[in-house]
Coordinates of C-alpha atoms in Angstrom, one line a residue:
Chain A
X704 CA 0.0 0.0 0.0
X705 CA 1.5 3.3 -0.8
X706 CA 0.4 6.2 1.0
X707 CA 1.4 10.0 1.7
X708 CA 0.5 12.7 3.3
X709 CA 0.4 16.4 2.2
X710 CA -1.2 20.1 1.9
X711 CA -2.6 21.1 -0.9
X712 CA -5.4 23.0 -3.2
X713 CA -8.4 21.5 -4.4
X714 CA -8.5 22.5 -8.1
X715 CA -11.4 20.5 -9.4
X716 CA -14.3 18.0 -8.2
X717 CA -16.3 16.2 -10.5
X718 CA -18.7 13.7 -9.7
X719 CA -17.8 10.2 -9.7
X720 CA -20.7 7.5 -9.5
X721 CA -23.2 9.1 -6.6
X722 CA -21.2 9.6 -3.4
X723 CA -17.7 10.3 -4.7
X724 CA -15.6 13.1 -6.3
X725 CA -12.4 12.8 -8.8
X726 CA -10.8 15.2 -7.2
X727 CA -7.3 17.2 -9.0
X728 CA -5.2 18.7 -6.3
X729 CA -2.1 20.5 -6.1
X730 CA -0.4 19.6 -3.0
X731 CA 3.0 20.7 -2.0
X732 CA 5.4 17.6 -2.1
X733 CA 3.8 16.0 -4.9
X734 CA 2.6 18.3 -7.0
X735 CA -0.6 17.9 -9.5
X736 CA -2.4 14.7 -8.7
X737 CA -6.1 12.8 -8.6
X738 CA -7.7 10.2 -6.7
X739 CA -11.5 9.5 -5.4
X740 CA -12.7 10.9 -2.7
X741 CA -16.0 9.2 -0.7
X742 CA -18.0 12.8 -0.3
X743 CA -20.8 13.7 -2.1
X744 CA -21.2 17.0 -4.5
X745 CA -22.6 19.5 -2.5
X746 CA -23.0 17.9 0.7
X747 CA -21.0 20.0 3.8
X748 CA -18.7 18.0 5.9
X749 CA -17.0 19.3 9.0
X750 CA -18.7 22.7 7.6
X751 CA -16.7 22.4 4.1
X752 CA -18.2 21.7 0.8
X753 CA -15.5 20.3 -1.6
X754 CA -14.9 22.7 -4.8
X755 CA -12.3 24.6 -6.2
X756 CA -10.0 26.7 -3.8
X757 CA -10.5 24.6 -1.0
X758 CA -7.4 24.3 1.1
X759 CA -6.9 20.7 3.3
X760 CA -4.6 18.2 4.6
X761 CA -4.7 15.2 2.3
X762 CA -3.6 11.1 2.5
X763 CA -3.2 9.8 -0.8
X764 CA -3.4 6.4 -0.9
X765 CA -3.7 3.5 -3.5
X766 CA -2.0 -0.4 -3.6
X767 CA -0.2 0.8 -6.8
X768 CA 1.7 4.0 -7.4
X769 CA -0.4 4.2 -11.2
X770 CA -3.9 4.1 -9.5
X771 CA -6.2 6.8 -9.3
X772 CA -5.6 6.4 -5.7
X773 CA -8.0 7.5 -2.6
X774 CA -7.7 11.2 -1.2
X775 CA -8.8 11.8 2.5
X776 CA -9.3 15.3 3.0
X777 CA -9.6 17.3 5.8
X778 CA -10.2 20.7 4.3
X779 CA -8.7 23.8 6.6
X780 CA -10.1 26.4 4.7
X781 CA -12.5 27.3 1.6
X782 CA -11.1 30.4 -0.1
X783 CA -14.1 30.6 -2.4
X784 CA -16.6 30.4 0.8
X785 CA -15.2 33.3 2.2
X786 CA -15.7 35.3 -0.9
X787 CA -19.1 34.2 -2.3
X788 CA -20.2 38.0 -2.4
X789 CA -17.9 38.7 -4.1
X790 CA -18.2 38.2 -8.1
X791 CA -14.4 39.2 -9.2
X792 CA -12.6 37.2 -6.3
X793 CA -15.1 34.0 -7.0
X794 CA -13.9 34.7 -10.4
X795 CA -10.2 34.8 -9.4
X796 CA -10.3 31.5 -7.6
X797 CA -11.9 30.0 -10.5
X798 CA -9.4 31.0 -12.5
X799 CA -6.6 30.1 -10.8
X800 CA -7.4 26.6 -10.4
X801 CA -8.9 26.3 -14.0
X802 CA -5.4 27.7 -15.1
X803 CA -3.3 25.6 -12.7
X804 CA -5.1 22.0 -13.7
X805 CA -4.2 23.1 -17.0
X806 CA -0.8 24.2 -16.9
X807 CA 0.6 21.7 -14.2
X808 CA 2.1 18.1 -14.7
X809 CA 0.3 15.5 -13.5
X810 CA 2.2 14.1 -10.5
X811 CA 5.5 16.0 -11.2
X812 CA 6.7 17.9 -7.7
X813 CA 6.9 21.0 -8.0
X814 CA 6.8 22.9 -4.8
X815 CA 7.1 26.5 -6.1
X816 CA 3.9 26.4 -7.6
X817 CA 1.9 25.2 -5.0
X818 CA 3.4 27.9 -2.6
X819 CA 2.5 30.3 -5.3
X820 CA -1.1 29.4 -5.3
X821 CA -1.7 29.2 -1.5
X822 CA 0.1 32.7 -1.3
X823 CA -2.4 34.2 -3.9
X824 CA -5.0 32.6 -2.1
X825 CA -3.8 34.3 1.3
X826 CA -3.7 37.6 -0.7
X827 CA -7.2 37.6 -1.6
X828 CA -8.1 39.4 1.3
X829 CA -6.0 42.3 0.6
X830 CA -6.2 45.6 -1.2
X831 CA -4.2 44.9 -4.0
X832 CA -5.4 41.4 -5.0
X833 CA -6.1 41.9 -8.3
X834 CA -2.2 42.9 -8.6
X835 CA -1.2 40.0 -7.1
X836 CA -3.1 37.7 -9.6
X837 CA -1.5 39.2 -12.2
X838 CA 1.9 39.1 -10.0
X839 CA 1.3 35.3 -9.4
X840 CA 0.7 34.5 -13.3
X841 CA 4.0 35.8 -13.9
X842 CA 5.4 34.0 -11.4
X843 CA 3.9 30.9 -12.4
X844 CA 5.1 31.7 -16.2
X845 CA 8.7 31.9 -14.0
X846 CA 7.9 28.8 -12.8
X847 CA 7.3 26.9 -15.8
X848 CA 10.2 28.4 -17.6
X849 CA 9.3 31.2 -19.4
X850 CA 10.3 34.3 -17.5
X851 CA 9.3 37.5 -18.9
X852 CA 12.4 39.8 -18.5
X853 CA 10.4 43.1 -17.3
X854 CA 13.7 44.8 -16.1
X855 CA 14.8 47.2 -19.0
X856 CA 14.2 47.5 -22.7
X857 CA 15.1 44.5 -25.0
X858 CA 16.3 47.2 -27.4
X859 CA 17.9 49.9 -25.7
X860 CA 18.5 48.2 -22.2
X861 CA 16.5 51.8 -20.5
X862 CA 15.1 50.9 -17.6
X863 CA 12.5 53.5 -17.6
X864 CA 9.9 54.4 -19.4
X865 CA 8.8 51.0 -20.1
X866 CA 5.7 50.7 -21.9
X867 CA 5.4 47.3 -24.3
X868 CA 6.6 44.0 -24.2
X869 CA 7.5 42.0 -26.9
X870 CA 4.9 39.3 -28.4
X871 CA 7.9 37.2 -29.1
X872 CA 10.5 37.2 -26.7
X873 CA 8.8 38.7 -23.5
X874 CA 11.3 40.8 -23.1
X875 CA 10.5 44.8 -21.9
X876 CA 10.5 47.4 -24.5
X877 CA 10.5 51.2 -23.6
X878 CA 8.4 54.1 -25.3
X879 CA 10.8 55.0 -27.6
X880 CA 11.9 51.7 -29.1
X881 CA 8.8 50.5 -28.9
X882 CA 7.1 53.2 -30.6
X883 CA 7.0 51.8 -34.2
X884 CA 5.7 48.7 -33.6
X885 CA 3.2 49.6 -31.1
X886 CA 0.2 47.9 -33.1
X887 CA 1.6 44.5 -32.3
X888 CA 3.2 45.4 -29.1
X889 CA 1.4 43.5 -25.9
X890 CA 0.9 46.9 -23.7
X891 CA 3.0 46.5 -20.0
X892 CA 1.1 48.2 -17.2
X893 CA 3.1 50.1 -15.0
X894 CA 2.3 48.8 -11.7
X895 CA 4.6 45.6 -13.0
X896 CA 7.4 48.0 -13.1
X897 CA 6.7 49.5 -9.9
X898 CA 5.8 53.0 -11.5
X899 CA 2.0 53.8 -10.7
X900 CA -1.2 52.5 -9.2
X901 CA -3.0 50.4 -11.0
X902 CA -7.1 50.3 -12.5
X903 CA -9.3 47.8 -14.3
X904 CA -7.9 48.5 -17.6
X905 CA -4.4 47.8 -15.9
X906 CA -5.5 44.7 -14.7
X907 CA -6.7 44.1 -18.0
X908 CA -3.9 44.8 -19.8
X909 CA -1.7 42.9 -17.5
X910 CA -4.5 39.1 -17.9
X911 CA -3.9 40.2 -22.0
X912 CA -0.1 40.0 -21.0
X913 CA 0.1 36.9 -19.4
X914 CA -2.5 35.6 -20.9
X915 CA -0.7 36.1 -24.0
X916 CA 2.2 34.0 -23.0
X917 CA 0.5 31.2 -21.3
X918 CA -1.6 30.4 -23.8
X919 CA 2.0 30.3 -26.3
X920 CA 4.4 28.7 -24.4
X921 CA 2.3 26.5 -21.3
X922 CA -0.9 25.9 -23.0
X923 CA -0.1 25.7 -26.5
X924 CA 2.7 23.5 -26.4
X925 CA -0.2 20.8 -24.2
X926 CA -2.7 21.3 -26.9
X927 CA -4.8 23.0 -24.6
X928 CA -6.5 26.4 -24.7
X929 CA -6.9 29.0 -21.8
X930 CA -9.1 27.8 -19.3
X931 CA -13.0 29.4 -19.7
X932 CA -12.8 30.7 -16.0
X933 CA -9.6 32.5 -16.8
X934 CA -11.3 33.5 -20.4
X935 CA -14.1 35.0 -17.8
X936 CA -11.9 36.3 -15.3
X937 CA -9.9 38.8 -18.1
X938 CA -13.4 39.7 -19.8
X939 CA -14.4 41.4 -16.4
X940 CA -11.9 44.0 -16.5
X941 CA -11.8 44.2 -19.9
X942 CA -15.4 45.0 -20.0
X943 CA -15.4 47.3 -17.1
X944 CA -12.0 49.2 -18.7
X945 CA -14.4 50.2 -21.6
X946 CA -17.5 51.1 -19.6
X947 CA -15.8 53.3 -17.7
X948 CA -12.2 54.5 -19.9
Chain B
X853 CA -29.9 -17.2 -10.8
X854 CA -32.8 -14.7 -11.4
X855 CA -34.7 -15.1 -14.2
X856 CA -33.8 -12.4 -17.0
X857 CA -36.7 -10.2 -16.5
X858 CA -36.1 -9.8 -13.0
X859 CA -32.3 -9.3 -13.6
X860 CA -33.4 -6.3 -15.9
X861 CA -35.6 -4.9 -13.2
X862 CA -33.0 -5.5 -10.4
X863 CA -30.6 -3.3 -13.6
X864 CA -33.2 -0.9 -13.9
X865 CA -33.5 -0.4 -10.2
X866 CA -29.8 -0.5 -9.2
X867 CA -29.1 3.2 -11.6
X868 CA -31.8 5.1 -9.4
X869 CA -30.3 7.7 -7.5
X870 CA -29.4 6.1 -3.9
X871 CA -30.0 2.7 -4.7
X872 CA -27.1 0.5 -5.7
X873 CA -26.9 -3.5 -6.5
X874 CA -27.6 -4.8 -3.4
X875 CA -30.4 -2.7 -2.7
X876 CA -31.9 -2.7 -6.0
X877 CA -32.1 -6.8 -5.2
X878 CA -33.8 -6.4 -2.0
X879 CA -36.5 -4.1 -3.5
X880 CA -37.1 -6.2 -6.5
X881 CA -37.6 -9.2 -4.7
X882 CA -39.7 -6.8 -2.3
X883 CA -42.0 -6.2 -5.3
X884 CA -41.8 -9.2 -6.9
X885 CA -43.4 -11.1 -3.6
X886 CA -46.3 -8.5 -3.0
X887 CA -47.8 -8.3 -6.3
X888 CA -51.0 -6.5 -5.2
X889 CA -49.4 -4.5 -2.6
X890 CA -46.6 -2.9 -4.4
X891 CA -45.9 -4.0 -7.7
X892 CA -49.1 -3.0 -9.2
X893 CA -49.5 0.3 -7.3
X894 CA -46.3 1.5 -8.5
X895 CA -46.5 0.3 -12.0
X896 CA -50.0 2.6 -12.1
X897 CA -47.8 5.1 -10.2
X898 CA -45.3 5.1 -13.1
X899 CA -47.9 5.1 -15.8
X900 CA -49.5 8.2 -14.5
X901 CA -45.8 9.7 -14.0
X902 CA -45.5 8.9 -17.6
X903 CA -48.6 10.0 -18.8
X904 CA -49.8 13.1 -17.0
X905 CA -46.4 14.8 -15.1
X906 CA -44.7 17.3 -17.9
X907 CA -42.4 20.5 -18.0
X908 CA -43.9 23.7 -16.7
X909 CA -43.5 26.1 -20.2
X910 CA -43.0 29.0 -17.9
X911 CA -40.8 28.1 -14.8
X912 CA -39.3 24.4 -15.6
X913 CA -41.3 23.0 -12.7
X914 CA -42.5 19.4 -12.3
X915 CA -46.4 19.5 -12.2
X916 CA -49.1 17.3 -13.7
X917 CA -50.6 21.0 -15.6
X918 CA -48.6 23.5 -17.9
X919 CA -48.4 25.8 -16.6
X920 CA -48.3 24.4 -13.3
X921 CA -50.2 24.8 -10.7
X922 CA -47.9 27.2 -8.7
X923 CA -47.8 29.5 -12.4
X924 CA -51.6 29.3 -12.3
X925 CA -52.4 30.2 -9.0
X926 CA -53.7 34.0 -9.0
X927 CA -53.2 33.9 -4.8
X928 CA -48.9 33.9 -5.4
X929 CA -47.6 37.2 -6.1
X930 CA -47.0 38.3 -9.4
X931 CA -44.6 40.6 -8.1
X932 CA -41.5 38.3 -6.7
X933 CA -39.4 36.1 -8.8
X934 CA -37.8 33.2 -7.1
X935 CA -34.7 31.7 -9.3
X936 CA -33.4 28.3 -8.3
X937 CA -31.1 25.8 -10.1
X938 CA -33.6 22.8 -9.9
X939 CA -36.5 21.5 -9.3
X940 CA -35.3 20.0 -6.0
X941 CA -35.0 23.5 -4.7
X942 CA -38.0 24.7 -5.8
X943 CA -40.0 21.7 -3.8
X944 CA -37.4 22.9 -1.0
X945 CA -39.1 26.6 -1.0
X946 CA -42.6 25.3 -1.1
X947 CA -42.2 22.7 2.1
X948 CA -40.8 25.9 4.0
X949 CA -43.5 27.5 2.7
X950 CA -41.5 30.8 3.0
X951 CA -42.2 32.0 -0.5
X952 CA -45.7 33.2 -1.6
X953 CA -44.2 34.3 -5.4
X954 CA -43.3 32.3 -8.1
X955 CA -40.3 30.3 -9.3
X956 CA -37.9 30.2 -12.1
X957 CA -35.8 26.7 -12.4
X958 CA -32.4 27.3 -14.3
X959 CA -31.9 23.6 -14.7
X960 CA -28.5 23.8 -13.4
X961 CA -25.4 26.5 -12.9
X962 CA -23.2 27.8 -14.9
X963 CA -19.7 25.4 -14.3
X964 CA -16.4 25.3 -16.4
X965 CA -15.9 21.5 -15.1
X966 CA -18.7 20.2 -16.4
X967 CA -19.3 22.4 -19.6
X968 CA -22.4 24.4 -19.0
X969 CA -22.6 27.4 -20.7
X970 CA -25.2 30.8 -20.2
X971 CA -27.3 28.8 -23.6
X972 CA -27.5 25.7 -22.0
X973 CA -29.9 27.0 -19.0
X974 CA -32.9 28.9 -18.7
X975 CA -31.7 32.3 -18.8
X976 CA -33.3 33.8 -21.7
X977 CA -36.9 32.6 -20.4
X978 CA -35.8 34.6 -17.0
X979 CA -34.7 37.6 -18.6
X980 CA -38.1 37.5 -20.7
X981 CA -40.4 37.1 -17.3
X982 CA -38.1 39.9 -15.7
X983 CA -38.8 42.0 -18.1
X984 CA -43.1 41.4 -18.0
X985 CA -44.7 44.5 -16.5
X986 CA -45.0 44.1 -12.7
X987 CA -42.4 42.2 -11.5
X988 CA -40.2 44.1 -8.8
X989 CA -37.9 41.6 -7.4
X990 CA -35.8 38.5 -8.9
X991 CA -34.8 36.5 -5.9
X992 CA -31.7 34.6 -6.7
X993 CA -31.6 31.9 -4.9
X994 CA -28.8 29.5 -5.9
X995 CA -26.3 27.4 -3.7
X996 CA -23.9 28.9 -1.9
X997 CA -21.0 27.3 -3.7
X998 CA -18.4 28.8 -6.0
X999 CA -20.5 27.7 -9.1
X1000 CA -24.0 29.1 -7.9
X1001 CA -22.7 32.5 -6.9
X1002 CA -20.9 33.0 -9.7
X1003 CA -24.0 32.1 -11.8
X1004 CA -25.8 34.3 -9.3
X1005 CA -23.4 37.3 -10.7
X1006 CA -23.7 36.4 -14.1
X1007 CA -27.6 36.6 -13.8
X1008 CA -27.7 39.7 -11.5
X1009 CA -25.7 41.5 -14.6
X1010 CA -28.3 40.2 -17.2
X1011 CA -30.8 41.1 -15.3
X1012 CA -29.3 44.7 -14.4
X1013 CA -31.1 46.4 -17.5
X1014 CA -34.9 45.2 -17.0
X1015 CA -34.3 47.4 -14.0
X1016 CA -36.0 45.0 -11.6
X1017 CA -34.5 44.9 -8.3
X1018 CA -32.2 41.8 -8.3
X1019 CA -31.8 40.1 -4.3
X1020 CA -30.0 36.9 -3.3
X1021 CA -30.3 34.6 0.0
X1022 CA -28.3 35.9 3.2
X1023 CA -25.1 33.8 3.8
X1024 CA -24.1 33.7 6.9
X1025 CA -25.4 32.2 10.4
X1026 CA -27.4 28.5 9.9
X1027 CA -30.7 28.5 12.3
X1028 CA -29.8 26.5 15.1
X1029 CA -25.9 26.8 14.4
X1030 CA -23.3 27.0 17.0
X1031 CA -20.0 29.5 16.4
X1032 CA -17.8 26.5 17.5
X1033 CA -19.2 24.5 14.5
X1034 CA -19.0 26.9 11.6
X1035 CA -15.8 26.8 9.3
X1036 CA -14.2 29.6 8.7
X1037 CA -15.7 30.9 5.6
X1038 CA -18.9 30.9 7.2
X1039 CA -18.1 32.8 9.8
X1040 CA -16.6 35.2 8.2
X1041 CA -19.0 36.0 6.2
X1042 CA -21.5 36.2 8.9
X1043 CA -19.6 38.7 10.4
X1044 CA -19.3 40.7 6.7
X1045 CA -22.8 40.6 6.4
X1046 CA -23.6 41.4 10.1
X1047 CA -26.7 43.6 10.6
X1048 CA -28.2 45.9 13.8
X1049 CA -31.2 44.4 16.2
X1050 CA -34.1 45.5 15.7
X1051 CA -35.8 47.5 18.5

């Protein structure tokens, strides 16, 4: 019998014959993995209802290692149920686990990541959370290999005025050098360069940014397109960035 | 070894909801033993199911008229709109008997896991009865999970330009709940939503 024990993320729960859930988690040690878990959808246990942005301690266990395995989960926390007023955060969480099934390898460790997405979780009560989504797609980008450079311009190496990032390379570009390509030119909002609050059509700029390059180099390489609930989750600010320019 | 038609009933049985192989057995031979006392009652049962329960056109309830009966009643107020995800819920309301108005079933919530989509529910219908002359309030009552609320904000934007006055349940406290007992999302949103006592 093989068996482990970790903390982790509940990223997805679908119904598995009438009292069970397949449930996707990414926990800490062992990164992206499934197994059944005897709890029916809907149904509260210990005050917890098992969906997407849960937190909980989980056993993993299964005779072979390449069985779907049995979760028991004691959930510590339900990021969504703290936040059920509140349609952009709901959407938030949503995204982030739609985007994180997507992007991570099944069973492949990778510790970073999880850390990453229980910190943005934690930052959801905060002021600037909407920043910090943006700030944790990046990072997960980072993760995953594909760092944008965000430093100084790809052409000129300034380090101010920087305005666009390049489609193909990720790399910063500044006003200036920038300036003749701007059409095709993926616009860089300044609170990722630590000059200047931020607004919806910020945020929106920064989800087209990193939505960009997921959907490239994480995504695209899997066959896979960007998650609906992340689809969603850029549309509000986009939408509200045109209501109210 | 049961003969095959039994074997199909015990089949038939075993995919209702709550009933599994074993149990389906048991209540198979249970029928199969008292022909007059409850195989033939619930074969008639079934027929009439079959043959007289349909789809309410207006609200997606389960009555035996179209519209139903709740649709037809002139008593309910014409003024409150009651959105739930099923039927289930609906029957849920009327037990309380908390809700004199009338119901809308969306026949489910909007959910990226499982592939529903704003077409594939009953939202166009809603946004049609919210627009009818004399309605003032949509209730929205769907679960208090990630997937309802979020099809709970979805449907409070559509319905934002019929300019009917869009609610949703409390969250918060459970009647008969103790703090000690409440996870933490709960809680905290009980506290959010807290209100003054009334004097």
């Amino acid at each position: 019998m093989i068996e482990w024990r970790d903390h982790g993320v509940v990223l997805s729960a679908r119904p598995f014959g009438e009292d069970g859930l397949l449930v996707r988690a990414l926990t800490r040690e062992h990164g992206l993995h499934a197994g059944l878990a005897r709890w029916t959808r809907g149904k509260r246990r210990d005050g917890f209802v098992l969906q997407p942005g849960v937190e909980a301690d989980m056993v993993w266990r299964a005779r072979l290692s390449d069985q779907l395995g049995l979760w028991t989960l004691e959930p510590v926390r339900d990021h969504a149920g703290y936040w059920l007023d509140d349609r952009r955060r709901l959407a938030a969480i949503a995204a982030a686990a739609a985007l994180m099934e997507a992007a991570s390898a099944e069973r492949e460790p990778h510790p970073g990541l999880a850390a990453g997405l229980e910190a943005f979780l934690a930052s959801l009560a905060s002021e600037a959370w909407e920043a910090a989504y943006v700030t944790w797609e990046i990072g997960v980008l980072k993760a995953l290999g594909f760092a944008l450079d965000l430093t100084c311009c790809a052409a000129t190496g300034a380090t101010d005025d920087l305005i666009y990032v390049s489609p193909k390379t990720g790399h910063a570009v500044s006003a200036a050098a920038g300036a003749p390509y701007a059409d095709r030119m993926l616009p860089l909002p300044g609170f990722l360069v630590g000059s200047g609050a931020y607004d919806d059509k910020a945020i929106a700029d920064g989800l087209k940014l990193t939505g960009h390059f997921l959907s490239r180099d994480v995504l695209g390489v899997l066959n896979r397109d960007i998650p609906d609930p992340r689809r969603r989750f850029q549309d509000l600010f986009a939408e509200s960035a045109i209501e109210r320019p | 070894m049961p003969a095959p038609a039994v074997e199909r009933l015990i089949q038939q049985l075993a995919r209702l909801p709550g009933l599994g192989p074993r149990s389906a057995r048991r209540a198979a031979l249970h029928l199969i033993q008292r022909p007059e006392a409850a195989l033939s009652p619930l074969l008639r049962a079934l027929a009439d199911v079959q043959d007289t329960v349909r789809t309410c056109s207006q609200c997606g309830n389960i009555d035996g008229r179209d519209p139903c009966e709740i649709c037809r009643d002139p008593e309910r107020d014409a003024t409150a709109l009651c959105v739930v995800e099923r039927v289930g819920d609906l029957w849920a309301f009327e037990r309380a008997g908390a809700f004199r108005g009338r119901y809308h079933v969306l026949g489910g919530v909007l959910s990226a896991l499982d592939g529903v989509r704003p077409e594939d529910l009953a939202i166009d219908g809603l946004i049609r009865r919210a627009s009818a002359p004399g309605l003032t309030e949509v209730v929205l009552a769907t679960n208090a999970t990630l997937d309802g609320q979020t099809t709970a904000h979805y449907l409070a934007e559509r319905l934002a330009p019929t300019g009917v006055a869009v609610t949703r349940l409390a969250h918060g406290m459970p009647v008969g709940g103790e703090l000690d007992y409440l996870d933490d999302g709960t809680l905290a949103t009980a506290l959010r939503l807290r209100r003054p006592i009334e004097r």
